[in-house]
Amino acid sequence: MYGQGPPPYGQTPPQYPYQQQQLHHRRTAPQPHPPPQRDGDGGGGGGMAGGGLPPPEGPPHGLLLEAASNKVLLPSRGVLAALMALPLVLWLLAVGAGVLHWEAELPDGASKREFEHPLTWFDVHVLRVWGPLLPLLPLAVRVVAMGVRPSHSPASLTSLASSSSSSSSSSPLSPAAGGALRRPPLPLRPAASLPGACAGLYTLVIAARIGLYLAHLGLQAGAGVYLVSDHLLLAASMLACFQAELVMCASDAFKAELLRPRDPRVGAGARQVAVIAAFVSSAFLLVALFGDMYATARWFHARAESLGALAAGAALFNGPVALWLWRVAACVTP
């Protein structure tokens, strides 16, 4: 009357779904987890290398091979643009300020030979004596510190790049192929960035500047024509060479940093410090050059001669060298 009574004797009560699920869990024994595979068991690690260990972090292999060559390699196009634009902007500001502050007469009525400004010592003892050869100093430091020959020939670098892009399972020494051996990291060392091209470029700039100087002297002696300031034109040619050296020193320092763990030579850190010292020395020489050219444009040459030298230097030296640097430099990020 009030529902079904107990089942007859000998029959089991009906099981509801949730009761069957609980009974199933009670009767099922827990399954043990499979043991982790060790290196060399042949099971492979999927995307893991070295028996379940993640692959080592670091620069891509192709980037390391680029750093082991004589190429110009920089972190980004922004770094390249800054290295190229900053010296040119300072140069224009220094000469432009000298032209703007031009004085027809020297202070206290002094003659040009007697007048001295704060950078006369640099002009007399450094610029006039060693001026065209000064950009060769950082180049020599880079060649001695980094070396001229790369660690591998271009053909071997190409083959190494193609082999590194292949699957690791095809190598008999890779863990995925069932072996426990590992291929040792390839020793790589950086080489100086474009040493031969830079030496040829600086020689061409020096020869062109000397030719222009002699031609201008002939015009002055024959027709009494003063077109440009020879001093400012010399400084423009030096700026073009130093600008290239700033880019090359930055490239060598960056490549040395990338290959520091793989450089087998003793004193790899000292070589990098030498390249950075060449970079800093070039920057200081440029600052002294800009200050000297400010005084030259202000007190020693007419405005037309200074502006003519500025335009001629941009057309003959600064513009072509900047275009060449932009084309030959390779950057990690655009």
Short mmCIF file of C-alpha atoms in Angstrom, two decimals:
data_model
loop_
_atom_site.label_atom_id
_atom_site.label_comp_id
_atom_site.label_asym_id
_atom_site.label_seq_id
_atom_site.Cartn_x
_atom_site.Cartn_y
_atom_site.Cartn_z
CA MET A 1 0.00 0.00 0.00
CA TYR A 2 2.80 2.39 0.89
CA GLY A 3 5.23 1.12 -1.80
CA GLN A 4 7.03 -2.03 -2.69
CA GLY A 5 8.27 -4.17 0.11
CA PRO A 6 11.59 -5.91 0.36
CA PRO A 7 12.49 -8.27 -2.51
CA PRO A 8 11.77 -11.96 -2.12
CA TYR A 9 14.30 -14.13 -0.40
CA GLY A 10 17.31 -14.96 -2.62
CA GLN A 11 17.03 -11.95 -4.98
CA THR A 12 19.41 -8.97 -4.98
CA PRO A 13 18.01 -5.48 -4.77
CA PRO A 14 18.10 -3.40 -7.98
CA GLN A 15 21.19 -1.21 -8.51
CA TYR A 16 20.82 2.39 -9.61
CA PRO A 17 23.36 3.95 -12.00
CA TYR A 18 25.22 5.95 -9.36
CA GLN A 19 25.49 2.86 -7.17
CA GLN A 20 26.90 0.85 -10.08
CA GLN A 21 29.51 3.57 -10.71
CA GLN A 22 30.62 3.54 -7.08
CA LEU A 23 30.84 -0.23 -7.10
CA HIS A 24 32.95 -0.12 -10.30
CA HIS A 25 35.43 2.31 -8.72
CA ARG A 26 35.76 0.12 -5.66
CA ARG A 27 36.54 -3.00 -7.66
CA THR A 28 38.98 -1.36 -10.13
CA ALA A 29 42.57 -1.33 -8.91
CA PRO A 30 44.63 1.81 -9.63
CA GLN A 31 46.96 1.48 -12.60
CA PRO A 32 50.62 2.40 -11.99
CA HIS A 33 52.14 5.16 -14.15
CA PRO A 34 54.71 4.06 -16.73
CA PRO A 35 58.29 4.73 -15.66
CA PRO A 36 60.03 7.68 -17.36
CA GLN A 37 62.21 6.74 -20.28
CA ARG A 38 65.92 7.31 -19.99
CA ASP A 39 68.27 8.56 -22.62
CA GLY A 40 69.02 5.73 -25.03
CA ASP A 41 65.85 3.63 -24.38
CA GLY A 42 64.76 4.21 -27.97
CA GLY A 43 61.36 5.58 -27.06
CA GLY A 44 62.20 9.10 -28.07
CA GLY A 45 61.21 12.20 -26.26
CA GLY A 46 58.88 13.74 -28.80
CA GLY A 47 59.83 17.39 -28.80
CA MET A 48 62.36 16.89 -26.01
CA ALA A 49 66.05 16.41 -26.61
CA GLY A 50 68.40 14.41 -24.45
CA GLY A 51 65.94 11.99 -22.78
CA GLY A 52 63.15 14.33 -21.73
CA LEU A 53 65.24 17.46 -21.17
CA PRO A 54 64.27 20.64 -23.02
CA PRO A 55 66.63 21.80 -25.75
CA PRO A 56 69.29 24.25 -24.60
CA GLU A 57 68.40 27.89 -24.99
CA GLY A 58 70.61 30.21 -26.99
CA PRO A 59 70.94 31.97 -30.33
CA PRO A 60 69.86 30.02 -33.42
CA HIS A 61 72.56 27.98 -35.09
CA GLY A 62 72.28 29.98 -38.31
CA LEU A 63 72.88 33.22 -36.40
CA LEU A 64 76.00 31.75 -34.81
CA LEU A 65 77.33 30.80 -38.23
CA GLU A 66 76.73 34.36 -39.44
CA ALA A 67 78.65 35.67 -36.43
CA ALA A 68 81.58 33.39 -37.29
CA SER A 69 82.07 35.08 -40.67
CA ASN A 70 83.47 38.42 -41.84
CA LYS A 71 80.00 39.85 -42.36
CA VAL A 72 78.66 42.96 -40.66
CA LEU A 73 76.12 41.79 -38.07
CA LEU A 74 74.15 44.09 -35.75
CA PRO A 75 71.23 43.49 -33.38
CA SER A 76 68.72 45.61 -35.32
CA ARG A 77 68.27 48.23 -38.00
CA GLY A 78 67.62 50.74 -35.26
CA VAL A 79 71.15 50.27 -33.91
CA LEU A 80 72.57 50.68 -37.40
CA ALA A 81 70.53 53.83 -38.01
CA ALA A 82 71.67 55.32 -34.69
CA LEU A 83 75.34 54.59 -35.40
CA MET A 84 75.02 56.23 -38.80
CA ALA A 85 72.80 59.19 -37.94
CA LEU A 86 74.33 60.40 -34.67
CA PRO A 87 77.80 61.30 -36.06
CA LEU A 88 76.24 63.04 -39.06
CA VAL A 89 73.87 65.07 -36.90
CA LEU A 90 76.69 66.17 -34.58
CA TRP A 91 78.82 67.06 -37.60
CA LEU A 92 76.09 69.24 -39.08
CA LEU A 93 75.44 70.90 -35.74
CA ALA A 94 79.13 71.68 -35.16
CA VAL A 95 79.80 73.13 -38.60
CA GLY A 96 76.42 74.86 -38.72
CA ALA A 97 77.06 76.51 -35.35
CA GLY A 98 80.48 77.66 -36.55
CA VAL A 99 78.97 79.17 -39.68
CA LEU A 100 76.24 80.83 -37.64
CA HIS A 101 78.78 82.33 -35.20
CA TRP A 102 81.21 83.34 -37.93
CA GLU A 103 83.43 86.31 -37.13
CA ALA A 104 85.17 88.30 -39.81
CA GLU A 105 88.00 89.27 -37.45
CA LEU A 106 89.78 87.19 -34.88
CA PRO A 107 89.49 88.17 -31.20
CA ASP A 108 91.92 90.85 -29.99
CA GLY A 109 93.07 91.46 -33.55
CA ALA A 110 95.27 88.36 -33.58
CA SER A 111 96.48 86.82 -36.82
CA LYS A 112 95.51 83.32 -37.92
CA ARG A 113 98.95 81.97 -37.05
CA GLU A 114 98.98 83.51 -33.60
CA PHE A 115 95.39 82.80 -32.63
CA GLU A 116 94.78 79.74 -30.46
CA HIS A 117 91.50 78.17 -29.46
CA PRO A 118 90.91 75.36 -26.92
CA LEU A 119 91.52 72.63 -29.53
CA THR A 120 94.56 74.12 -31.23
CA TRP A 121 96.74 71.33 -29.82
CA PHE A 122 94.53 68.73 -31.52
CA ASP A 123 94.58 70.62 -34.81
CA VAL A 124 98.35 71.14 -34.87
CA HIS A 125 99.71 67.92 -33.38
CA VAL A 126 97.06 65.35 -34.36
CA LEU A 127 94.88 66.44 -37.27
CA ARG A 128 97.51 68.09 -39.46
CA VAL A 129 100.05 65.30 -38.88
CA TRP A 130 98.02 62.09 -38.74
CA GLY A 131 94.59 63.19 -39.96
CA PRO A 132 94.00 60.87 -42.95
CA LEU A 133 95.58 57.90 -41.14
CA LEU A 134 93.60 58.16 -37.91
CA PRO A 135 90.72 55.88 -39.05
CA LEU A 136 93.26 53.13 -39.69
CA LEU A 137 93.96 52.82 -35.95
CA PRO A 138 90.62 51.24 -34.94
CA LEU A 139 90.82 49.04 -38.03
CA ALA A 140 94.23 47.78 -36.92
CA VAL A 141 92.92 47.11 -33.41
CA ARG A 142 90.02 45.08 -34.80
CA VAL A 143 92.26 43.04 -37.08
CA VAL A 144 94.71 42.22 -34.29
CA ALA A 145 92.01 41.45 -31.73
CA MET A 146 89.51 39.51 -33.86
CA GLY A 147 91.62 38.12 -36.67
CA VAL A 148 91.07 38.30 -40.40
CA ARG A 149 90.26 34.72 -41.32
CA PRO A 150 86.94 33.27 -40.11
CA SER A 151 86.86 29.98 -38.23
CA HIS A 152 85.27 28.21 -41.21
CA SER A 153 85.19 28.76 -44.94
CA PRO A 154 81.94 29.96 -46.57
CA ALA A 155 81.42 26.51 -48.14
CA SER A 156 81.71 24.75 -44.79
CA LEU A 157 79.39 27.29 -43.18
CA THR A 158 76.81 26.60 -45.88
CA SER A 159 77.04 22.85 -45.33
CA LEU A 160 76.81 23.28 -41.58
CA ALA A 161 73.75 25.47 -41.92
CA SER A 162 72.02 22.90 -44.15
CA SER A 163 72.91 20.02 -41.82
CA SER A 164 71.66 21.89 -38.76
CA SER A 165 68.27 22.44 -40.41
CA SER A 166 67.78 18.69 -41.03
CA SER A 167 65.99 16.45 -38.55
CA SER A 168 67.93 15.34 -35.53
CA SER A 169 66.58 11.79 -35.90
CA SER A 170 68.69 11.25 -38.99
CA SER A 171 71.89 11.68 -37.02
CA PRO A 172 73.34 8.50 -35.51
CA LEU A 173 74.57 10.48 -32.54
CA SER A 174 71.22 12.05 -31.65
CA PRO A 175 69.13 10.73 -28.72
CA ALA A 176 66.10 10.34 -31.00
CA ALA A 177 67.97 7.73 -33.02
CA GLY A 178 68.52 5.59 -29.95
CA GLY A 179 72.06 6.61 -29.11
CA ALA A 180 73.24 8.17 -25.89
CA LEU A 181 76.10 10.13 -27.47
CA ARG A 182 75.84 13.82 -28.23
CA ARG A 183 77.61 15.81 -30.91
CA PRO A 184 79.90 18.34 -29.19
CA PRO A 185 79.17 22.02 -29.88
CA LEU A 186 81.03 23.34 -32.89
CA PRO A 187 83.86 25.70 -31.87
CA LEU A 188 83.29 29.05 -33.52
CA ARG A 189 85.20 32.29 -33.27
CA PRO A 190 84.28 35.71 -34.65
CA ALA A 191 86.34 37.44 -37.30
CA ALA A 192 86.79 41.14 -38.00
CA SER A 193 83.97 42.66 -40.03
CA LEU A 194 85.01 43.38 -43.63
CA PRO A 195 88.68 44.19 -42.93
CA GLY A 196 89.73 44.11 -46.58
CA ALA A 197 86.79 46.17 -47.80
CA CYS A 198 87.34 48.76 -45.07
CA ALA A 199 91.05 49.05 -45.83
CA GLY A 200 90.28 49.53 -49.52
CA LEU A 201 87.56 52.07 -48.77
CA TYR A 202 89.77 54.15 -46.48
CA THR A 203 92.60 54.09 -49.02
CA LEU A 204 90.22 55.29 -51.73
CA VAL A 205 88.91 58.09 -49.50
CA ILE A 206 92.44 59.21 -48.62
CA ALA A 207 93.50 59.21 -52.27
CA ALA A 208 90.40 61.15 -53.34
CA ARG A 209 90.90 63.72 -50.62
CA ILE A 210 94.58 64.24 -51.54
CA GLY A 211 93.63 64.62 -55.21
CA LEU A 212 90.99 67.22 -54.37
CA TYR A 213 93.43 69.07 -52.15
CA LEU A 214 96.07 69.27 -54.89
CA ALA A 215 93.48 70.38 -57.44
CA HIS A 216 92.24 73.08 -55.10
CA LEU A 217 95.79 74.28 -54.50
CA GLY A 218 96.23 74.59 -58.25
CA LEU A 219 93.10 76.72 -58.52
CA GLN A 220 94.25 78.93 -55.68
CA ALA A 221 97.70 79.45 -57.18
CA GLY A 222 96.57 79.90 -60.78
CA ALA A 223 93.28 81.77 -60.58
CA GLY A 224 93.09 82.78 -56.93
CA VAL A 225 89.83 80.83 -56.49
CA TYR A 226 88.88 79.57 -53.04
CA LEU A 227 85.97 77.19 -53.42
CA VAL A 228 85.91 75.20 -50.21
CA SER A 229 87.71 74.87 -46.91
CA ASP A 230 90.36 72.18 -47.30
CA HIS A 231 90.37 71.66 -43.55
CA LEU A 232 86.65 70.98 -43.43
CA LEU A 233 86.88 68.70 -46.46
CA LEU A 234 89.60 66.69 -44.71
CA ALA A 235 87.37 66.42 -41.66
CA ALA A 236 84.43 65.25 -43.81
CA SER A 237 86.55 62.45 -45.28
CA MET A 238 87.70 61.41 -41.80
CA LEU A 239 84.11 61.44 -40.57
CA ALA A 240 83.09 59.01 -43.32
CA CYS A 241 85.85 56.57 -42.35
CA PHE A 242 85.22 56.88 -38.61
CA GLN A 243 81.51 56.37 -39.20
CA ALA A 244 82.29 53.07 -40.90
CA GLU A 245 84.59 52.07 -38.05
CA LEU A 246 81.89 52.75 -35.46
CA VAL A 247 79.59 50.34 -37.29
CA MET A 248 82.34 47.73 -37.71
CA CYS A 249 83.41 47.91 -34.06
CA ALA A 250 79.81 47.50 -32.92
CA SER A 251 79.46 44.52 -35.25
CA ASP A 252 82.63 42.86 -33.94
CA ALA A 253 81.61 43.37 -30.32
CA PHE A 254 78.16 41.92 -31.00
CA LYS A 255 79.57 38.88 -32.80
CA ALA A 256 82.09 38.29 -30.02
CA GLU A 257 79.27 38.34 -27.47
CA LEU A 258 77.24 35.82 -29.46
CA LEU A 259 80.16 33.42 -29.84
CA ARG A 260 81.68 33.84 -26.39
CA PRO A 261 80.64 30.32 -25.18
CA ARG A 262 82.04 28.71 -28.35
CA ASP A 263 85.23 30.69 -28.87
CA PRO A 264 88.10 28.25 -28.26
CA ARG A 265 90.76 30.96 -28.11
CA VAL A 266 92.24 32.16 -24.85
CA GLY A 267 91.34 35.73 -23.93
CA ALA A 268 88.09 36.02 -25.88
CA GLY A 269 86.83 38.59 -23.37
CA ALA A 270 90.00 40.67 -23.74
CA ARG A 271 89.50 40.76 -27.50
CA GLN A 272 85.99 42.05 -27.06
CA VAL A 273 87.24 44.72 -24.65
CA ALA A 274 89.84 45.79 -27.23
CA VAL A 275 87.15 46.25 -29.87
CA ILE A 276 85.00 48.26 -27.47
CA ALA A 277 88.04 50.41 -26.63
CA ALA A 278 88.53 51.07 -30.35
CA PHE A 279 84.87 52.12 -30.58
CA VAL A 280 85.18 54.52 -27.64
CA SER A 281 88.46 55.97 -28.96
CA SER A 282 86.86 56.60 -32.34
CA ALA A 283 83.97 58.39 -30.66
CA PHE A 284 86.34 60.62 -28.66
CA LEU A 285 88.35 61.47 -31.78
CA LEU A 286 85.15 62.44 -33.55
CA VAL A 287 84.14 64.73 -30.68
CA ALA A 288 87.54 66.46 -30.82
CA LEU A 289 87.24 66.72 -34.60
CA PHE A 290 83.80 68.33 -34.35
CA GLY A 291 85.05 70.88 -31.83
CA ASP A 292 88.03 71.73 -34.01
CA MET A 293 85.82 72.15 -37.07
CA TYR A 294 83.52 74.47 -35.15
CA ALA A 295 86.49 76.74 -34.50
CA THR A 296 87.61 76.41 -38.13
CA ALA A 297 84.21 77.43 -39.50
CA ARG A 298 83.89 80.28 -37.01
CA TRP A 299 87.29 81.96 -37.23
CA PHE A 300 89.33 80.69 -40.18
CA HIS A 301 87.07 80.42 -43.24
CA ALA A 302 84.28 82.39 -44.83
CA ARG A 303 80.77 81.07 -44.66
CA ALA A 304 80.65 80.18 -48.36
CA GLU A 305 83.83 78.11 -48.07
CA SER A 306 82.54 76.24 -45.03
CA LEU A 307 79.17 75.49 -46.61
CA GLY A 308 80.88 74.44 -49.84
CA ALA A 309 83.09 72.00 -47.95
CA LEU A 310 80.05 70.67 -46.11
CA ALA A 311 78.20 70.02 -49.37
CA ALA A 312 81.23 68.55 -51.16
CA GLY A 313 82.01 66.25 -48.25
CA ALA A 314 78.42 65.01 -48.13
CA ALA A 315 78.35 64.30 -51.86
CA LEU A 316 81.80 62.71 -52.14
CA PHE A 317 82.33 60.95 -48.81
CA ASN A 318 79.54 60.92 -46.24
CA GLY A 319 76.65 60.02 -48.53
CA PRO A 320 78.31 57.16 -50.45
CA VAL A 321 79.81 55.61 -47.32
CA ALA A 322 76.49 55.77 -45.47
CA LEU A 323 74.73 54.10 -48.40
CA TRP A 324 77.38 51.38 -48.51
CA LEU A 325 77.05 50.71 -44.79
CA TRP A 326 73.28 50.44 -45.03
CA ARG A 327 73.55 47.88 -47.82
CA VAL A 328 76.29 45.63 -46.40
CA ALA A 329 75.04 45.43 -42.81
CA ALA A 330 72.95 42.44 -41.77
CA CYS A 331 70.64 42.83 -38.78
CA VAL A 332 69.04 40.22 -36.55
CA THR A 333 65.75 42.10 -36.35
CA PRO A 334 64.49 44.58 -38.95
#
